[in-house]
XYZ file of N, CA and C in Angstrom:
339
model
N 0.519 -1.111 -0.407
C 0.208 0.475 -0.075
C 0.307 0.992 -0.020
N 0.353 2.446 -0.953
C 1.452 3.427 -0.494
C 0.868 4.771 0.715
N 2.459 4.955 0.711
C 1.860 5.670 1.839
C 1.240 7.373 0.984
N 0.812 7.224 1.910
C -0.766 8.696 2.156
C 0.588 10.265 2.090
N 0.036 11.250 1.316
C 0.820 12.348 1.915
C 1.029 14.362 1.247
N -0.150 14.726 2.643
C -0.986 15.094 1.553
C -2.791 14.932 2.018
N -3.258 16.591 1.880
C -4.814 16.225 2.023
C -5.502 15.502 0.287
N -6.997 15.022 0.708
C -7.394 14.967 -0.149
C -8.341 15.372 -0.699
N -8.487 15.424 -2.265
C -9.907 16.897 -2.544
C -11.025 16.447 -1.664
N -11.260 15.946 -1.288
C -12.164 15.299 -0.170
C -12.108 16.898 1.512
N -11.750 16.912 1.041
C -10.834 16.821 2.839
C -10.456 18.772 2.751
N -9.475 18.605 1.346
C -9.626 20.465 0.792
C -10.642 21.124 1.009
N -11.273 20.270 -0.033
C -12.893 21.092 -0.414
C -13.968 21.541 1.103
N -14.173 20.178 1.924
C -14.981 20.911 3.096
C -13.736 21.396 3.701
N -13.046 21.315 3.687
C -11.984 22.739 4.937
C -12.327 24.021 3.778
N -12.277 24.348 2.674
C -12.406 25.273 2.098
C -14.623 26.620 1.851
N -14.866 24.725 2.695
C -16.971 25.029 2.665
C -16.391 25.451 4.239
N -15.122 24.908 4.809
C -15.836 26.025 6.821
C -15.129 26.974 6.694
N -13.807 27.357 6.294
C -13.584 29.116 6.121
C -14.296 29.058 4.800
N -15.070 29.155 3.941
C -16.483 30.476 3.689
C -17.565 30.348 4.777
N -17.614 29.614 5.411
C -18.193 30.094 6.802
C -18.391 31.025 7.038
N -17.427 30.657 8.165
C -16.371 31.084 8.945
C -16.596 32.728 8.569
N -15.420 33.196 7.390
C -15.357 33.955 6.383
C -16.685 35.031 5.855
N -17.818 34.878 5.671
C -19.012 34.846 5.294
C -20.159 35.610 7.392
N -19.676 35.035 8.119
C -20.173 35.121 9.545
C -19.786 35.966 9.811
N -17.973 36.444 9.673
C -17.683 37.219 9.781
C -17.412 38.388 9.916
N -18.422 38.768 7.721
C -18.835 39.982 7.700
C -19.740 40.112 7.932
N -21.048 39.874 8.265
C -21.795 40.213 8.366
C -21.281 41.032 9.895
N -20.862 39.523 10.763
C -20.797 40.866 12.068
C -20.209 42.089 11.892
N -18.889 42.099 11.326
C -17.672 43.423 10.712
C -19.532 44.798 10.603
N -20.502 43.971 9.387
C -20.941 44.839 8.211
C -22.261 45.695 9.669
N -22.503 44.107 10.607
C -23.608 44.616 11.890
C -22.966 46.395 12.151
N -21.621 46.444 13.082
C -21.327 46.668 13.963
C -21.290 47.623 13.278
N -20.616 48.397 12.386
C -20.485 48.824 11.164
C -21.110 49.900 11.556
N -22.938 49.452 10.266
C -23.579 50.089 10.054
C -24.492 50.340 12.350
N -24.008 50.043 13.056
C -24.509 50.012 14.394
C -23.382 51.404 14.287
N -22.582 51.144 14.384
C -22.378 52.748 14.444
C -22.122 53.747 14.007
N -22.624 53.354 12.565
C -23.414 54.832 11.981
C -23.911 56.140 12.576
N -25.080 54.805 13.149
C -25.940 55.388 13.309
C -26.303 56.005 14.610
N -25.068 55.147 15.652
C -24.369 56.368 16.530
C -24.406 56.985 16.330
N -23.607 57.576 14.943
C -22.167 58.574 14.937
C -23.394 58.928 14.795
N -24.751 59.334 13.520
C -25.903 60.333 13.596
C -26.514 60.317 14.337
N -27.277 59.796 15.730
C -28.001 60.521 16.573
C -26.914 61.064 16.827
N -25.253 61.116 17.517
C -24.811 61.805 18.811
C -24.509 62.945 17.640
N -24.792 63.425 15.876
C -24.587 64.172 16.094
C -25.559 65.285 16.358
N -27.075 64.656 15.567
C -28.361 65.224 15.679
C -29.175 65.628 17.639
N -27.749 64.931 18.175
C -28.258 65.165 19.694
C -27.701 66.682 20.035
N -25.779 66.531 19.494
C -24.940 67.675 19.644
C -25.896 69.102 19.278
N -26.669 69.281 17.943
C -27.648 70.177 17.366
C -28.763 70.966 17.953
N -29.797 69.709 18.463
C -30.745 69.536 19.570
C -29.998 70.509 20.248
N -28.812 70.428 21.591
C -28.138 70.123 22.847
C -27.627 72.244 22.193
N -27.249 72.349 21.443
C -26.558 73.554 21.244
C -28.564 74.678 20.431
N -29.098 73.832 20.085
C -29.905 75.083 20.067
C -30.316 75.547 20.997
N -30.791 74.420 21.880
C -30.827 74.444 23.866
C -30.645 75.065 24.054
N -29.336 75.437 23.838
C -27.838 76.373 24.828
C -28.264 78.132 24.110
N -28.342 77.511 23.127
C -28.380 79.331 22.487
C -29.649 79.782 22.733
N -31.589 78.632 23.049
C -32.456 79.780 23.959
C -32.657 79.943 25.406
N -30.856 78.580 25.921
C -31.782 79.788 27.307
C -30.504 80.679 26.893
N -29.356 80.803 26.820
C -28.798 82.167 26.624
C -29.799 83.336 26.297
N -30.044 83.617 24.686
C -30.911 84.558 24.773
C -32.262 84.888 25.641
N -33.232 83.434 26.172
C -33.641 83.925 27.450
C -32.576 84.609 28.129
N -32.031 84.604 28.805
C -31.505 85.000 30.352
C -31.038 86.218 29.874
N -30.784 86.480 28.565
C -30.577 87.793 28.230
C -31.585 89.190 28.453
N -32.867 88.298 27.966
C -34.550 89.770 28.575
C -34.121 90.551 30.028
N -34.060 91.424 29.961
C -34.268 92.044 31.196
C -35.943 92.371 30.723
N -36.337 91.424 32.300
C -37.352 92.913 32.442
C -37.283 93.823 33.411
N -38.897 94.504 33.025
C -38.205 96.264 33.282
C -39.243 96.416 34.382
N -40.343 95.401 34.799
C -41.236 95.769 35.464
C -40.901 93.824 36.123
N -41.248 94.526 38.284
C -41.714 92.763 38.810
C -42.694 92.065 38.260
N -43.522 92.662 38.216
C -44.530 91.528 37.404
C -44.271 91.140 35.519
N -43.657 91.979 35.316
C -43.316 91.080 33.675
C -41.406 90.941 33.941
N -41.092 90.699 35.004
C -40.394 89.739 35.688
C -41.301 88.105 35.924
N -41.950 88.011 36.078
C -42.593 86.410 37.010
C -43.044 85.977 35.415
N -43.521 87.123 34.545
C -44.140 86.253 33.576
C -42.589 86.335 32.561
N -41.645 86.473 32.679
C -40.164 86.091 31.378
C -39.871 85.034 31.695
N -40.125 85.007 33.707
C -39.253 83.562 33.966
C -40.325 82.022 33.796
N -41.964 82.946 34.304
C -42.846 81.533 33.231
C -42.503 81.267 31.834
N -42.588 82.543 31.181
C -42.129 82.220 29.318
C -40.141 80.774 29.772
N -39.860 81.603 29.757
C -38.454 81.057 29.940
C -38.606 78.868 30.983
N -39.831 79.122 31.537
C -39.974 77.277 31.970
C -40.107 76.923 31.156
N -42.090 77.677 30.565
C -42.449 77.204 29.465
C -41.260 76.765 28.798
N -41.531 77.501 27.459
C -40.001 77.254 26.747
C -39.586 76.166 27.089
N -38.635 75.947 28.434
C -37.724 75.130 28.497
C -38.102 73.176 28.686
N -39.633 73.519 29.371
C -40.513 72.260 29.177
C -40.627 71.186 27.402
N -40.756 73.118 26.973
C -40.709 72.665 25.252
C -39.421 71.762 24.333
N -38.966 72.530 24.650
C -37.847 71.466 24.514
C -36.957 70.944 25.616
N -37.308 70.552 26.006
C -36.846 68.611 26.842
C -38.287 67.833 26.142
N -39.661 68.541 25.904
C -40.661 67.428 25.926
C -40.542 66.618 24.463
N -40.404 68.394 23.043
C -39.557 67.453 21.894
C -38.740 67.246 21.738
N -37.413 67.258 23.042
C -36.319 66.308 22.474
C -36.825 64.727 22.486
N -37.333 64.610 23.980
C -37.821 63.327 24.597
C -38.868 62.988 23.132
N -39.690 63.828 23.332
C -40.364 63.151 21.440
C -39.338 62.735 20.533
N -38.225 63.247 20.031
C -37.173 62.473 18.919
C -36.210 62.120 19.751
N -36.298 62.500 20.617
C -35.698 60.072 21.163
C -35.749 58.770 20.623
N -37.261 59.321 21.475
C -38.060 57.979 21.301
C -38.818 57.957 19.644
N -38.617 58.731 18.512
C -39.538 58.152 17.705
C -38.048 58.152 17.132
N -37.179 58.029 16.988
C -35.692 57.653 16.547
C -35.869 56.046 17.855
N -36.617 55.682 18.193
C -35.663 54.349 19.075
C -37.634 53.685 19.050
N -38.369 54.217 18.566
C -39.193 53.629 17.219
C -39.056 53.299 16.521
N -37.850 54.085 15.734
C -38.215 53.622 13.947
C -37.509 52.456 14.268
N -36.404 52.396 14.583
C -35.180 52.209 15.124
C -35.181 50.196 14.990
N -36.620 50.258 16.849
C -36.864 48.636 16.552
C -37.655 48.662 15.283
N -38.559 49.350 14.763
C -39.568 48.578 12.995
C -38.819 48.355 12.619
N -37.937 48.875 12.325
C -36.684 48.023 11.765
C -36.069 46.658 11.287
N -36.003 46.733 13.549
C -34.916 45.281 12.979
C -36.845 44.386 13.634
N -37.793 44.947 13.474
C -39.210 43.934 13.592
C -39.284 42.446 12.274
N -38.852 42.827 10.675
C -37.995 42.215 10.439
C -37.570 41.382 10.483
N -36.205 41.449 10.780
C -35.466 40.848 11.101
C -35.484 40.004 12.557
N -36.594 40.266 13.138
C -36.700 39.903 14.319
C -37.564 38.094 13.540
N -38.785 39.029 13.009
C -39.626 37.622 12.579
C -38.818 37.065 12.073
N -37.810 37.103 11.154
C -37.843 35.744 10.366
C -36.706 34.959 11.003
N -36.155 35.734 11.387
C -35.566 34.294 13.022
C -36.889 33.191 13.585
N -37.860 33.393 13.311
C -39.067 33.089 13.938
C -39.037 30.848 13.697
């Protein structure tokens, strides 16, 4: 009987299939991480814009000079209402983004069932 020196074609094909499956799964993980990073960066950019707008409004409202005591209380009330409105709007935008992300993942979750 002849001594075997190497791998058979079948062994090489099986090894290549296993390597290809590992490469594809690694690529999918890398791609999903990359997409998540891009979405996180977009959300961070949007949040930075909202924070800057809030800061500008806060500075503008802080520079309002009240001419009378009664109008000073009205200005404080107005500043409080604007602040609450901005916080509510920001919260609504964040919740909308979260709902959109969940809706985007829903078909993926349903496909695994």
